Short mmCIF file of C-alpha atoms in Angstrom, two decimals:
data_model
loop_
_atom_site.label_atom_id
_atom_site.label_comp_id
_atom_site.label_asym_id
_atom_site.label_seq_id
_atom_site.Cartn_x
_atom_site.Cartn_y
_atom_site.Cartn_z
CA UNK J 1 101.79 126.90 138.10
CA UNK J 2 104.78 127.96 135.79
CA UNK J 3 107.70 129.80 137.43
CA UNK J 4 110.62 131.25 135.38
CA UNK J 5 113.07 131.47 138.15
CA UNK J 6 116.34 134.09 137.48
CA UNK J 7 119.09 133.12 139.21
CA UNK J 8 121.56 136.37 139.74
CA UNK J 9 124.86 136.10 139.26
CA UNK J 10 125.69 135.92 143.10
CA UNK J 11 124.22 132.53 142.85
CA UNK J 12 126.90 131.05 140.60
CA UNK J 13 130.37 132.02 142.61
CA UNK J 14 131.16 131.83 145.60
CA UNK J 15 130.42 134.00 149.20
CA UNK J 16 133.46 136.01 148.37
CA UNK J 17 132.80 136.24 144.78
CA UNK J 18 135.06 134.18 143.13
CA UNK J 19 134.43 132.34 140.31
CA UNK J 20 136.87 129.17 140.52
CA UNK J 21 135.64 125.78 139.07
CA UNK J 22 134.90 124.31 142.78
CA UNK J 23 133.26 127.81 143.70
CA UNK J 24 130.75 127.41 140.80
CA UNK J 25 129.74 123.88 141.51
CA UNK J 26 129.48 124.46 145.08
CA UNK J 27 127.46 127.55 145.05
CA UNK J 28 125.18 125.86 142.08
CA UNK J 29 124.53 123.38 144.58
CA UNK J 30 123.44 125.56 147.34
CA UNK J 31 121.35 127.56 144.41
CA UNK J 32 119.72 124.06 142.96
CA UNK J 33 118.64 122.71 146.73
CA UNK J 34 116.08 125.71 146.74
CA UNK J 35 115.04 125.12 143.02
CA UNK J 36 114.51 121.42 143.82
CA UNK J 37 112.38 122.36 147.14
CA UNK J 38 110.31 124.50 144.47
CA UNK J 39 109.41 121.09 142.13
CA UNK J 40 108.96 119.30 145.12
CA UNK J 41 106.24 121.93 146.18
CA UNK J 42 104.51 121.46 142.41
CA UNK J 43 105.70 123.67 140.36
CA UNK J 44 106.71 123.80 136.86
CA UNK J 45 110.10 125.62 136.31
CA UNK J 46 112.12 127.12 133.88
CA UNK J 47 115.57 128.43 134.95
CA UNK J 48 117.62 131.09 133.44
CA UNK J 49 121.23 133.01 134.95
CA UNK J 50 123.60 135.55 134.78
CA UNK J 51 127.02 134.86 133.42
CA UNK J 52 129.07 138.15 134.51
CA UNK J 53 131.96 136.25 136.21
CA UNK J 54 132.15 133.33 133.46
CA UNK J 55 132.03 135.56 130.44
CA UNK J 56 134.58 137.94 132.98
CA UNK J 57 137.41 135.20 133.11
CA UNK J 58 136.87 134.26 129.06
CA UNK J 59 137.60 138.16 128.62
CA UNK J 60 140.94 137.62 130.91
CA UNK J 61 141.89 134.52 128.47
CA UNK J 62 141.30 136.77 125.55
CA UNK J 63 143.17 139.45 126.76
CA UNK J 64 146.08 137.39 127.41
CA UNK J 65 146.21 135.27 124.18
CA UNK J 66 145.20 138.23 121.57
CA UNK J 67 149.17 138.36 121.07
CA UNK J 68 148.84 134.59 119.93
CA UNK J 69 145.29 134.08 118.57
CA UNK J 70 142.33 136.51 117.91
CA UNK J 71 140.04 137.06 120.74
CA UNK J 72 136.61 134.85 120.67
CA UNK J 73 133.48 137.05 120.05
CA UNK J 74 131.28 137.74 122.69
CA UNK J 75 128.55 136.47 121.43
CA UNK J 76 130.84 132.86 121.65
CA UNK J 77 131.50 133.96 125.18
CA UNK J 78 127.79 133.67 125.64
CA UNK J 79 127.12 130.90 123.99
CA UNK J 80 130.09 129.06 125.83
CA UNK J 81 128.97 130.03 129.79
CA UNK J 82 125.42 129.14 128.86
CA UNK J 83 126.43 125.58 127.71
CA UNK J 84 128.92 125.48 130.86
CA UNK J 85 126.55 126.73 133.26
CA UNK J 86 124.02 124.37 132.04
CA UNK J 87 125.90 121.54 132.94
CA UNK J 88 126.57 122.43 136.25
CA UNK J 89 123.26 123.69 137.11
CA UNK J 90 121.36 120.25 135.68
CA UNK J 91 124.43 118.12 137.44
CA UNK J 92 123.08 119.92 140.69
CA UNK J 93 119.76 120.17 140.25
CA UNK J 94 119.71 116.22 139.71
CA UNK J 95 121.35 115.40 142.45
CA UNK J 96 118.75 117.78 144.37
CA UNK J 97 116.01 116.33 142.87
CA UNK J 98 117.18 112.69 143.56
CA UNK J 99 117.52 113.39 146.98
CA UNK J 100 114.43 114.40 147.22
CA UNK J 101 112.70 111.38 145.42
CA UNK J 102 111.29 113.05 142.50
CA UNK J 103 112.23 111.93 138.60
CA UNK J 104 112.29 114.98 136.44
CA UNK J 105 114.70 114.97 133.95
CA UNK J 106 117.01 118.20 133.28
CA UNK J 107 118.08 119.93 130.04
CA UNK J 108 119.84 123.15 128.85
CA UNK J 109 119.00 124.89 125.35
CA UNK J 110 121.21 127.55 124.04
CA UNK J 111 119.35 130.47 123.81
CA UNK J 112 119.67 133.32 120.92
CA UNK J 113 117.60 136.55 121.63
CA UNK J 114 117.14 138.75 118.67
CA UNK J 115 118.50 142.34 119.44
CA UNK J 116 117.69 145.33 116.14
CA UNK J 117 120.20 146.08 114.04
CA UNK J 118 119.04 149.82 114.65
CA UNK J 119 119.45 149.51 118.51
CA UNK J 120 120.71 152.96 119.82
CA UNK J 121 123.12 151.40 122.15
CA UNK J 122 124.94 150.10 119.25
CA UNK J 123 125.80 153.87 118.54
CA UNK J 124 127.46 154.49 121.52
CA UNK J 125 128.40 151.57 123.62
CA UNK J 126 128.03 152.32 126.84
CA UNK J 127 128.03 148.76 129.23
CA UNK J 128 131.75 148.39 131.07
CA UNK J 129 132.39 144.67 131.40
CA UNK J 130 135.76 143.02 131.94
CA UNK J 131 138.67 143.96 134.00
CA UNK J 132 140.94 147.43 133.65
CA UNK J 133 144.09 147.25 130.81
CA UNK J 134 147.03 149.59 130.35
CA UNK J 135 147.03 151.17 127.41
CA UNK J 136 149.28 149.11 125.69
CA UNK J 137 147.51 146.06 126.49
CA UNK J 138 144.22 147.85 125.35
CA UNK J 139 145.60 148.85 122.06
CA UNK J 140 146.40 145.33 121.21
CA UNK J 141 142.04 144.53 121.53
CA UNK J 142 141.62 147.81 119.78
CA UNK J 143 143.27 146.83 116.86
CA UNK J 144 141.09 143.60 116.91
CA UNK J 145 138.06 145.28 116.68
CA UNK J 146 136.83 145.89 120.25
CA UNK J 147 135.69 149.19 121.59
CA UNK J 148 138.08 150.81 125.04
CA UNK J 149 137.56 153.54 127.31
CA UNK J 150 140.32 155.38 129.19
CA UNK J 151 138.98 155.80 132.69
CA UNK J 152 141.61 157.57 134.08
CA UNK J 153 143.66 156.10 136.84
CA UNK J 154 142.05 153.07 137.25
CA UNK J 155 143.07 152.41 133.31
CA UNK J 156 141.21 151.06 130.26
CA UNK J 157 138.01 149.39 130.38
CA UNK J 158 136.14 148.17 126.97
CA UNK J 159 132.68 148.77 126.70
CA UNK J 160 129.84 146.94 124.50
CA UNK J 161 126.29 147.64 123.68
CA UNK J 162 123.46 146.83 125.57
CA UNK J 163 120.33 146.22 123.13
CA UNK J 164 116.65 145.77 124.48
CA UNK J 165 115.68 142.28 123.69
CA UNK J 166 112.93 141.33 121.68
CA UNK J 167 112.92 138.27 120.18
CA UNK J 168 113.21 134.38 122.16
CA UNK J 169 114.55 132.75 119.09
CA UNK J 170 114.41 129.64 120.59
CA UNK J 171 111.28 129.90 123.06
CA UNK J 172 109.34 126.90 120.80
CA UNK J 173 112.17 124.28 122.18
CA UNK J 174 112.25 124.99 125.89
CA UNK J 175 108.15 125.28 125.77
CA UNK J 176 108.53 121.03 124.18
CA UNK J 177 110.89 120.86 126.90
CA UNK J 178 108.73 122.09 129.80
CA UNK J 179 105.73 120.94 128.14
CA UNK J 180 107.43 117.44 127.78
CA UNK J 181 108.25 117.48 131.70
CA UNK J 182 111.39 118.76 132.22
CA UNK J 183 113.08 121.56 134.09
CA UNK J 184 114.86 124.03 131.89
CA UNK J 185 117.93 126.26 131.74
CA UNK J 186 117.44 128.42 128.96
CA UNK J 187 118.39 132.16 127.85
CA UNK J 188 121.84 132.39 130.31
CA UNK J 189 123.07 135.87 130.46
CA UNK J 190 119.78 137.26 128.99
CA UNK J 191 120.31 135.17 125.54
CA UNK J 192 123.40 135.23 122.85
CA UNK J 193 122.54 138.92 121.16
CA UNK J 194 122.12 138.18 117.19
CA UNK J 195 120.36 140.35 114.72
CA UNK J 196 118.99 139.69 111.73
CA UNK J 197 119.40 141.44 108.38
CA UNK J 198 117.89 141.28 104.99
CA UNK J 199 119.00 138.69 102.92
CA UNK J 200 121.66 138.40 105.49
CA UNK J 201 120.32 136.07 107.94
CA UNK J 202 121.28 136.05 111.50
CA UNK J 203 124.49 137.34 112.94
CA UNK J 204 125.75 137.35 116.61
CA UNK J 205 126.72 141.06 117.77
CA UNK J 206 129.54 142.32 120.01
CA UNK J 207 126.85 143.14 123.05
CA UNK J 208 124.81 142.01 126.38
CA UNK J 209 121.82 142.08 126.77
CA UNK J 210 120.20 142.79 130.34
CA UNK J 211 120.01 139.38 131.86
CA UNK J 212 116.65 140.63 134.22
CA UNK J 213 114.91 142.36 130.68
CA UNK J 214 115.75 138.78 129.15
CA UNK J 215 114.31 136.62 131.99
CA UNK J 216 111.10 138.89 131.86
CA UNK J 217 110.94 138.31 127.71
CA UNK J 218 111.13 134.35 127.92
CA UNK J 219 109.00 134.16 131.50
CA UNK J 220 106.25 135.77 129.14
CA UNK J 221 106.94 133.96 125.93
CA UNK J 222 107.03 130.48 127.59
CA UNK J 223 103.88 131.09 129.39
CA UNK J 224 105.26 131.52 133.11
CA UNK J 225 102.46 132.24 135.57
CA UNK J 226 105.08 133.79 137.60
CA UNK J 227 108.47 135.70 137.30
CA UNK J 228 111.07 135.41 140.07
CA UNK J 229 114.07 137.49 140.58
CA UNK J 230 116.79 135.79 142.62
CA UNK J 231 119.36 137.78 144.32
CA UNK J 232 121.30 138.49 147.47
CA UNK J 233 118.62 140.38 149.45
CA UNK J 234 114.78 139.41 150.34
CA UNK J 235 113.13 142.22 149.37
CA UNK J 236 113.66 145.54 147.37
CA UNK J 237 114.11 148.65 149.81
CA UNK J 238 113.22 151.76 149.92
CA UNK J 239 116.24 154.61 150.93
CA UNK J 240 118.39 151.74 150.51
CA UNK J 241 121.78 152.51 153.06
CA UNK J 242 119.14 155.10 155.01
CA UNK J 243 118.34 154.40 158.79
CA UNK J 244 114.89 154.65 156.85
CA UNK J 245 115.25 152.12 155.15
CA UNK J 246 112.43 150.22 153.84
CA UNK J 247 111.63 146.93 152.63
CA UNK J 248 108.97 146.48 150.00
CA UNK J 249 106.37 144.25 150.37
CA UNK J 250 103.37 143.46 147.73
CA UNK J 251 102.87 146.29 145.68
CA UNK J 252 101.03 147.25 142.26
CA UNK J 253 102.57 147.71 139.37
CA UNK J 254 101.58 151.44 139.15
CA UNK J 255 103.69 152.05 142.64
CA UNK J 256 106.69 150.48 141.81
CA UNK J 257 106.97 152.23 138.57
CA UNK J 258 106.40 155.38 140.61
CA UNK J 259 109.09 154.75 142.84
CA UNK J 260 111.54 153.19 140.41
CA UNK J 261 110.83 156.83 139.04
CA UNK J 262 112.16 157.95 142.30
CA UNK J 263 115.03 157.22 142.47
CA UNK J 264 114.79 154.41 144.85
CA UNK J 265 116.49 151.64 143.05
CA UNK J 266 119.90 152.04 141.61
CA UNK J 267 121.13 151.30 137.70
CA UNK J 268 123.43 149.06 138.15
CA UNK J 269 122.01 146.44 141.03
CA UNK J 270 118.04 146.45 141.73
CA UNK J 271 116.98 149.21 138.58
CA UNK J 272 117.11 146.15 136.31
CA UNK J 273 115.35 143.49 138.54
CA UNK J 274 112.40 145.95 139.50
CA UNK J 275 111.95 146.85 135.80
CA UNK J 276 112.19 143.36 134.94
CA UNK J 277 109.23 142.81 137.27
CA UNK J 278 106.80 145.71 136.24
CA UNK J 279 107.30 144.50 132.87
CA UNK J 280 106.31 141.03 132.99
CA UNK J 281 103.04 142.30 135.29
CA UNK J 282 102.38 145.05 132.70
CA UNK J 283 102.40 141.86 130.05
CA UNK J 284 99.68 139.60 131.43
CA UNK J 285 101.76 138.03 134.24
CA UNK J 286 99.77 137.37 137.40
CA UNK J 287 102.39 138.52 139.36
CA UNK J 288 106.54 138.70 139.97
CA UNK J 289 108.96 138.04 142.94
CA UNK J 290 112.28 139.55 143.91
CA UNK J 291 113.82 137.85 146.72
CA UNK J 292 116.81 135.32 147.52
CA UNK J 293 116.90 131.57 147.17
CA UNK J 294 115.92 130.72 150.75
CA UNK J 295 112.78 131.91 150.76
CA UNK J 296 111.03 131.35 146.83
CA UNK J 297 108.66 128.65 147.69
CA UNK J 298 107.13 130.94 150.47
CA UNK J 299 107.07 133.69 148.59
CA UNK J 300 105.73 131.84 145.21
CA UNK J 301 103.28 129.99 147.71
CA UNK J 302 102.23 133.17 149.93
CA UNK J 303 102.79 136.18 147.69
CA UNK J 304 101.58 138.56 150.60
CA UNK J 305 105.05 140.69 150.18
CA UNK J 306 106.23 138.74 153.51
CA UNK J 307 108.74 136.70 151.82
CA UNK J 308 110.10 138.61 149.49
CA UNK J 309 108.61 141.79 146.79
CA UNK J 310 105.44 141.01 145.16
CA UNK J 311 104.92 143.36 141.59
CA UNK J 312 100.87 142.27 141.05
CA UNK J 313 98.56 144.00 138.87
CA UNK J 314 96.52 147.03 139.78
CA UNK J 315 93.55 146.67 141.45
CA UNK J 316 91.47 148.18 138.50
CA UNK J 317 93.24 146.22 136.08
CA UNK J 318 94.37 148.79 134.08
CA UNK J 319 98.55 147.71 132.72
CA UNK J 320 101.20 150.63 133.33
CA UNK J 321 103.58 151.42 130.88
CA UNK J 322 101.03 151.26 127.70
CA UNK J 323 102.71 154.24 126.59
CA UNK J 324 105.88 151.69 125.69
CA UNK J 325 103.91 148.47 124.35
CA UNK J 326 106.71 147.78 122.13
CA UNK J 327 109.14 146.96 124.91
CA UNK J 328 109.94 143.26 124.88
CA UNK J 329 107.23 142.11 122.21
CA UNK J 330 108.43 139.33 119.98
CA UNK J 331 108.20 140.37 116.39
CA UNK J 332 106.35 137.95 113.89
#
């Protein structure tokens, strides 16, 4: 079996969510004692992460240097957490592993997704990321090119596009990876956004991409039998802050669409993972997983819905969601 585990960005800071050099190295260790329990159990694994916190403190460093030097790109941004985070995450994962008695070798592959030029969200920027500026401060990254809100007492706040990904530009080397026995960290963040134009080539773009819709495009592209979803909770819940609230359990496809319709799971936290999950069952997958990082190899073992959310296929085998086929495919 081939799991493409997604570790959220909880699992890379600490309990109190910072995201200080001996925070991320101690929570990666934490995070990479449950991936190694997962190899030890069989499985083949590719890991990918979010990088909110990382790429949040190269913002900070950019904001406070664009007086001295122009601010990196945040495509670079990407491109730097995913090398960073790689290293710590194989450092941990090895020592895991060695604990454990098992030789698998580790490697990290900066990823590129390609985004459309034509995206909509690069019309209108709408994803917040960073920290709140004065307007002062915020003029000074205007004038460099960036795009800043003024949200009202709270301050500025720059805001970037968030394209649907549909290209793994570099799938073919973490499949000779896996293939080749190792365990993978590819596609951090949801993959460095690039587009590419006639006779132009490829260019990074000033955006993020989804890091869940990523995870669910390279689970399917490298062949995972599974998706997981790591986060902070076991299951997704119905009413969620309700005294009815209710955990969900194994579920088709069809259902969770219908009550991701709902209104049961919010934008901004579990919207994203549960779409992430219908999507990679509505494209062949045999079935996907959100829970947290104690209990993957029961639910990947035991998908009965006990251990976490299990998104399987409908019974009749009919896909939901044909009406939107385009959604994630990788263009020739």
């Amino acid at each position: 079996m081939r799991v493409l585990l997604a570790l959220g960005g909880n699992a890379m800071t600490g309990r109190d969510g910072r995201a200080r050099v001996e925070d991320q190295v101690s929570a990666a260790q934490d995070a990479m004692d449950s991936v190694a329990d997962l190899v030890a159990a069989g499985v083949d694994v590719v890991l990918t992460h979010g990088n909110g916190p990382q790429v949040g403190n190269l913002l900070v460093k950019n904001e406070l240097a664009a007086h001295v030097v122009p601010p990196v790109p945040l495509d670079w941004c990407g491109a730097q957490t995913q090398a960073t985070l790689g290293l710590v995450l194989m450092n941990a994962l090895d020592d895991a592993l060695r604990a454990r008695g098992i030789d698998r070798p580790t490697a990290t592959v900066v990823t590129r997704a390609r985004v459309d030029v034509d995206d909509p969200g690069f019309a209108r920027p709408t994803k917040p990321i960073g920290r709140y500026l004065g307007a002062e401060e915020a003029a000074v990254l205007v004038e460099h090119g960036e795009t800043w809100e003024d949200r009202g007492e709270k301050g500025w706040r720059r805001v970037v596009a968030s394209p649907e990904p549909r290209e793994i530009l570099d799938a073919a080397a973490v499949q000779a990876l896996v293939e080749a026995g190792f365990v993978v960290v590819a596609n951090g963040g949801g993959g460095i956004p690039v587009v590419r134009e006639v006779g132009q080539g490829l260019r990074g773009v000033e955006a993020v991409i989804d890091k869940d819709l990523g995870a669910a495009l390279l689970a399917r592209t490298v062949g995972a039998d599974v998706l997981v979803v790591a986060t902070d909770v076991s299951h997704a819940v119905l009413r969620f802050g309700t005294p009815d609230a209710e955990p969900v359990g194994r579920v088709s496809v069809t259902r969770m669409r219908a009550l991701a319709a709902e209104g049961h799971f919010a934008s901004g936290s579990m919207g994203p993972k549960v779409d992430a999950a219908c999507r990679f069952v509505e494209q062949g997958g045999r079935y996907a997983v959100i829970t947290d990082l104690t209990r993957i190899v029961a639910a990947v073992r035991t998908p009965d819905g006990a251990a976490g959310t299990v998104v399987v296929p409908d019974p009749s085998g009919d896909r939901a969601g044909r009406d939107h086929p385009e959604q994630g495919e990788p263009h020739a």
